[in-house]
Amino acid sequence: MADALVIEATHPCLPGHFPGRPVVPGVVILDRVVAAIEALHGPLGALRLPQVKFVQPLLPEQTAAIRLEPIAGQGPRWRFRVERDGTLLASGEIAAASPASA
């Protein structure tokens, strides 16, 4: 499964990260990864990120893909990859204690 990820040049996080050469902060990328998981599985409870690695920057207006893979047998847990044109930007795992009650 892949979701498109584009952060607009007008996003409020960009002016300070970094002036003159904005880079999408990792926390914004992770927020979009969590949103992609929640779009499929509903609201999540408390989250753990046992492993996250950022290897290339995402710039404003670039299109990347979020790829999710459930990890079987370990509760609600997913591997993710964020890629742009086949280049890995970020990867890791997200684990939820349990689905949040509605």
XYZ file of N, CA and C in Angstrom:
306
model
N 0.834 -1.165 0.000
C 0.000 0.000 0.000
C 0.885 1.236 0.000
N 0.543 2.241 -0.811
C 1.335 3.463 -0.844
C 0.414 4.668 -0.861
N 0.722 5.651 -0.036
C 0.014 6.925 0.002
C 0.974 8.002 -0.485
N 0.442 8.971 -1.217
C 1.269 10.092 -1.669
C 1.501 11.069 -0.517
N 2.662 11.634 -0.483
C 3.052 12.611 0.536
C 3.641 13.822 -0.164
N 3.003 14.968 -0.013
C 3.511 16.234 -0.543
C 3.305 17.286 0.547
N 4.354 17.979 0.899
C 4.253 19.072 1.862
C 4.369 20.377 1.070
N 3.324 21.181 1.147
C 3.267 22.425 0.392
C 4.317 23.416 0.889
N 4.772 24.259 -0.019
C 5.790 25.267 0.321
C 5.284 26.275 1.347
N 3.964 26.342 1.537
C 3.395 27.282 2.508
C 3.189 26.655 3.886
N 3.600 25.411 4.077
C 3.420 24.753 5.373
C 4.113 25.585 6.459
N 3.457 25.780 7.618
C 4.018 26.668 8.654
C 5.327 26.203 9.281
N 5.714 24.951 9.106
C 6.968 24.475 9.708
C 8.200 24.888 8.903
N 8.010 25.291 7.663
C 9.159 25.461 6.774
C 9.991 26.733 6.962
N 9.419 27.886 7.295
C 10.262 29.080 7.397
C 11.441 28.943 8.373
N 11.287 28.217 9.439
C 12.381 28.072 10.390
C 13.199 26.801 10.217
N 12.911 26.035 9.181
C 13.569 24.715 9.038
C 13.993 24.487 7.601
N 14.802 25.076 7.009
C 15.806 26.038 7.426
C 15.680 27.257 6.532
N 15.899 28.467 7.042
C 15.743 29.676 6.227
C 16.615 29.625 4.965
N 15.997 29.922 3.840
C 16.724 29.932 2.575
C 16.803 28.584 1.881
N 16.672 27.503 2.596
C 16.708 26.145 2.013
C 15.827 25.251 2.872
N 14.511 25.397 2.754
C 13.610 24.634 3.618
C 13.684 23.127 3.363
N 13.631 22.389 4.457
C 13.604 20.927 4.459
C 12.430 20.517 5.332
N 11.666 19.544 4.878
C 10.526 19.072 5.659
C 11.063 18.378 6.923
N 10.654 18.818 8.108
C 11.121 18.182 9.352
C 10.656 16.732 9.454
N 11.470 15.922 10.076
C 11.140 14.510 10.265
C 9.825 14.302 10.989
N 9.511 15.153 11.958
C 8.269 15.003 12.713
C 7.051 15.176 11.804
N 7.152 16.023 10.786
C 6.043 16.202 9.845
C 5.876 14.948 8.989
N 6.985 14.365 8.570
C 6.928 13.113 7.809
C 6.296 12.019 8.666
N 6.728 11.894 9.914
C 6.168 10.866 10.803
C 4.683 11.099 11.053
N 4.268 12.352 11.174
C 2.851 12.658 11.343
C 2.043 12.131 10.155
N 2.568 12.280 8.949
C 1.870 11.789 7.754
C 1.868 10.264 7.694
N 2.929 9.620 8.179
C 2.956 8.153 8.239
C 1.874 7.661 9.196
N 1.787 8.264 10.373
C 0.752 7.886 11.352
C -0.634 8.119 10.754
N -0.829 9.237 10.069
C -2.128 9.523 9.448
C -2.488 8.453 8.414
N -1.510 7.971 7.670
C -1.769 6.915 6.680
C -2.194 5.616 7.367
N -1.553 5.289 8.490
C -1.942 4.086 9.243
C -3.348 4.259 9.803
N -3.632 5.419 10.390
C -4.953 5.664 10.976
C -6.053 5.694 9.914
N -5.739 6.095 8.696
C -6.731 6.080 7.619
C -7.179 4.648 7.315
N -6.290 3.711 7.534
C -6.610 2.296 7.286
C -7.191 1.580 8.501
N -6.725 1.936 9.697
C -7.029 1.157 10.891
C -7.759 1.927 11.983
N -8.075 3.187 11.748
C -8.740 3.990 12.770
C -7.729 4.595 13.723
N -8.229 5.385 14.677
C -7.342 6.060 15.629
C -6.491 5.060 16.417
N -5.253 5.439 16.640
C -4.321 4.597 17.389
C -4.184 5.130 18.807
N -3.873 4.241 19.729
C -3.582 4.661 21.102
C -2.173 5.231 21.157
N -1.553 5.068 22.300
C -0.172 5.528 22.468
C 0.726 4.809 21.464
N 1.691 5.534 20.945
C 2.588 4.984 19.928
C 4.010 4.871 20.447
N 4.702 3.885 19.910
C 6.145 3.757 20.105
C 6.773 3.748 18.727
N 7.953 4.282 18.631
C 8.718 4.250 17.394
C 10.050 3.569 17.714
N 10.067 2.237 17.744
C 11.273 1.540 18.159
C 12.451 1.723 17.209
N 12.148 2.112 15.982
C 13.225 2.294 15.008
C 12.770 3.308 13.967
N 13.555 4.369 13.773
C 13.295 5.354 12.732
C 14.642 5.838 12.208
N 14.732 5.933 10.884
C 15.976 6.400 10.277
C 15.631 7.340 9.123
N 16.235 8.523 9.129
C 16.085 9.479 8.039
C 17.397 9.476 7.259
N 17.332 9.196 5.946
C 18.568 9.063 5.172
C 18.720 10.111 4.075
N 17.623 10.709 3.629
C 17.658 11.760 2.610
C 16.588 12.789 2.959
N 16.800 14.054 2.618
C 15.793 15.061 2.927
C 14.614 15.027 1.953
N 13.468 15.477 2.447
C 12.298 15.733 1.612
C 12.157 17.247 1.541
N 12.084 17.767 0.332
C 11.949 19.206 0.140
C 10.492 19.547 -0.122
N 10.106 20.790 0.147
C 8.725 21.206 -0.113
C 8.353 20.956 -1.579
N 7.105 20.549 -1.793
C 6.520 20.303 -3.111
C 7.015 19.028 -3.785
N 7.968 18.314 -3.197
C 8.370 17.030 -3.760
C 7.322 15.985 -3.394
N 7.119 15.044 -4.290
C 6.166 13.966 -4.038
C 6.930 12.726 -3.595
N 6.502 12.188 -2.477
C 7.070 10.948 -1.960
C 5.929 9.957 -1.751
N 6.279 8.706 -1.559
C 5.290 7.656 -1.306
C 5.538 7.061 0.071
N 4.451 6.866 0.804
C 4.513 6.188 2.099
C 4.102 4.745 1.859
N 4.961 3.813 2.188
C 4.672 2.390 2.034
C 4.600 1.756 3.421
N 3.515 1.045 3.663
C 3.280 0.422 4.966
C 3.210 -1.086 4.818
N 3.741 -1.769 5.815
C 3.676 -3.232 5.859
C 3.386 -3.648 7.291
N 2.253 -4.321 7.527
C 1.990 -4.796 8.889
C 3.020 -5.841 9.299
N 3.372 -5.833 10.567
C 4.287 -6.847 11.109
C 3.427 -7.850 11.859
N 3.332 -9.037 11.340
C 2.457 -10.065 11.907
C 2.971 -10.552 13.255
N 2.022 -10.851 14.138
C 2.344 -11.470 15.411
C 2.929 -10.556 16.457
N 2.957 -9.262 16.204
C 3.549 -8.351 17.180
C 2.566 -7.258 17.579
N 1.280 -7.585 17.603
C 0.283 -6.572 17.950
C 0.131 -5.577 16.825
N -0.495 -4.457 17.073
C -0.605 -3.447 16.029
C 0.759 -2.784 15.795
N 1.438 -3.206 14.736
C 2.783 -2.713 14.452
C 3.016 -2.729 12.942
N 3.693 -1.685 12.444
C 3.916 -1.551 11.015
C 5.343 -1.131 10.734
N 5.881 -1.638 9.613
C 7.109 -1.118 9.027
C 6.686 -0.059 8.028
N 7.466 0.999 7.934
C 7.174 2.014 6.920
C 8.433 2.389 6.172
N 8.199 2.845 4.948
C 9.249 3.398 4.097
C 8.667 4.632 3.431
N 9.446 5.684 3.360
C 9.067 6.878 2.623
C 10.099 7.009 1.510
N 9.602 6.996 0.257
C 10.486 6.988 -0.903
C 10.089 8.084 -1.888
N 11.082 8.628 -2.565
C 10.863 9.590 -3.638
C 11.585 9.068 -4.872
N 10.818 8.757 -5.907
C 11.398 8.257 -7.163
C 12.352 7.090 -6.915
N 11.960 6.166 -6.043
C 12.779 4.992 -5.769
C 13.908 5.211 -4.779
N 14.087 6.428 -4.292
C 15.141 6.737 -3.319
C 14.542 6.730 -1.919
N 15.140 5.975 -1.032
C 14.678 5.912 0.351
C 14.981 7.224 1.070
N 13.937 7.800 1.676
C 14.098 9.015 2.474
C 14.071 8.710 3.962
N 13.165 7.815 4.368
C 13.014 7.475 5.784
C 12.429 6.076 5.885
N 12.734 5.408 6.992
C 12.170 4.079 7.238
C 12.116 3.843 8.736
N 11.349 2.843 9.120
C 11.280 2.508 10.531
C 10.083 1.670 10.863
N 9.761 1.654 12.157
C 8.627 0.892 12.668
C 7.818 1.770 13.609
N 6.512 1.551 13.575
C 5.588 2.220 14.496
C 4.757 1.136 15.151
N 4.652 1.197 16.475
C 3.871 0.225 17.230
C 2.846 0.950 18.086
N 1.623 0.414 18.109
C 0.567 0.965 18.933
C 0.280 -0.009 20.058
N 0.039 0.536 21.262
C -0.282 -0.320 22.404
C -1.587 -1.054 22.129
N -2.578 -0.320 21.643
C -3.878 -0.889 21.273
C -4.668 0.205 20.586
N -5.678 -0.150 19.789
C -6.484 0.893 19.170
C -7.142 1.767 20.230
N -7.224 3.051 19.948
C -7.879 3.981 20.883
C -9.376 3.701 20.890
N -9.993 3.889 22.039
C -11.437 3.689 22.105
C -12.136 4.875 21.464
N -13.220 4.586 20.770
C -13.936 5.644 20.032
C -14.900 6.369 20.934
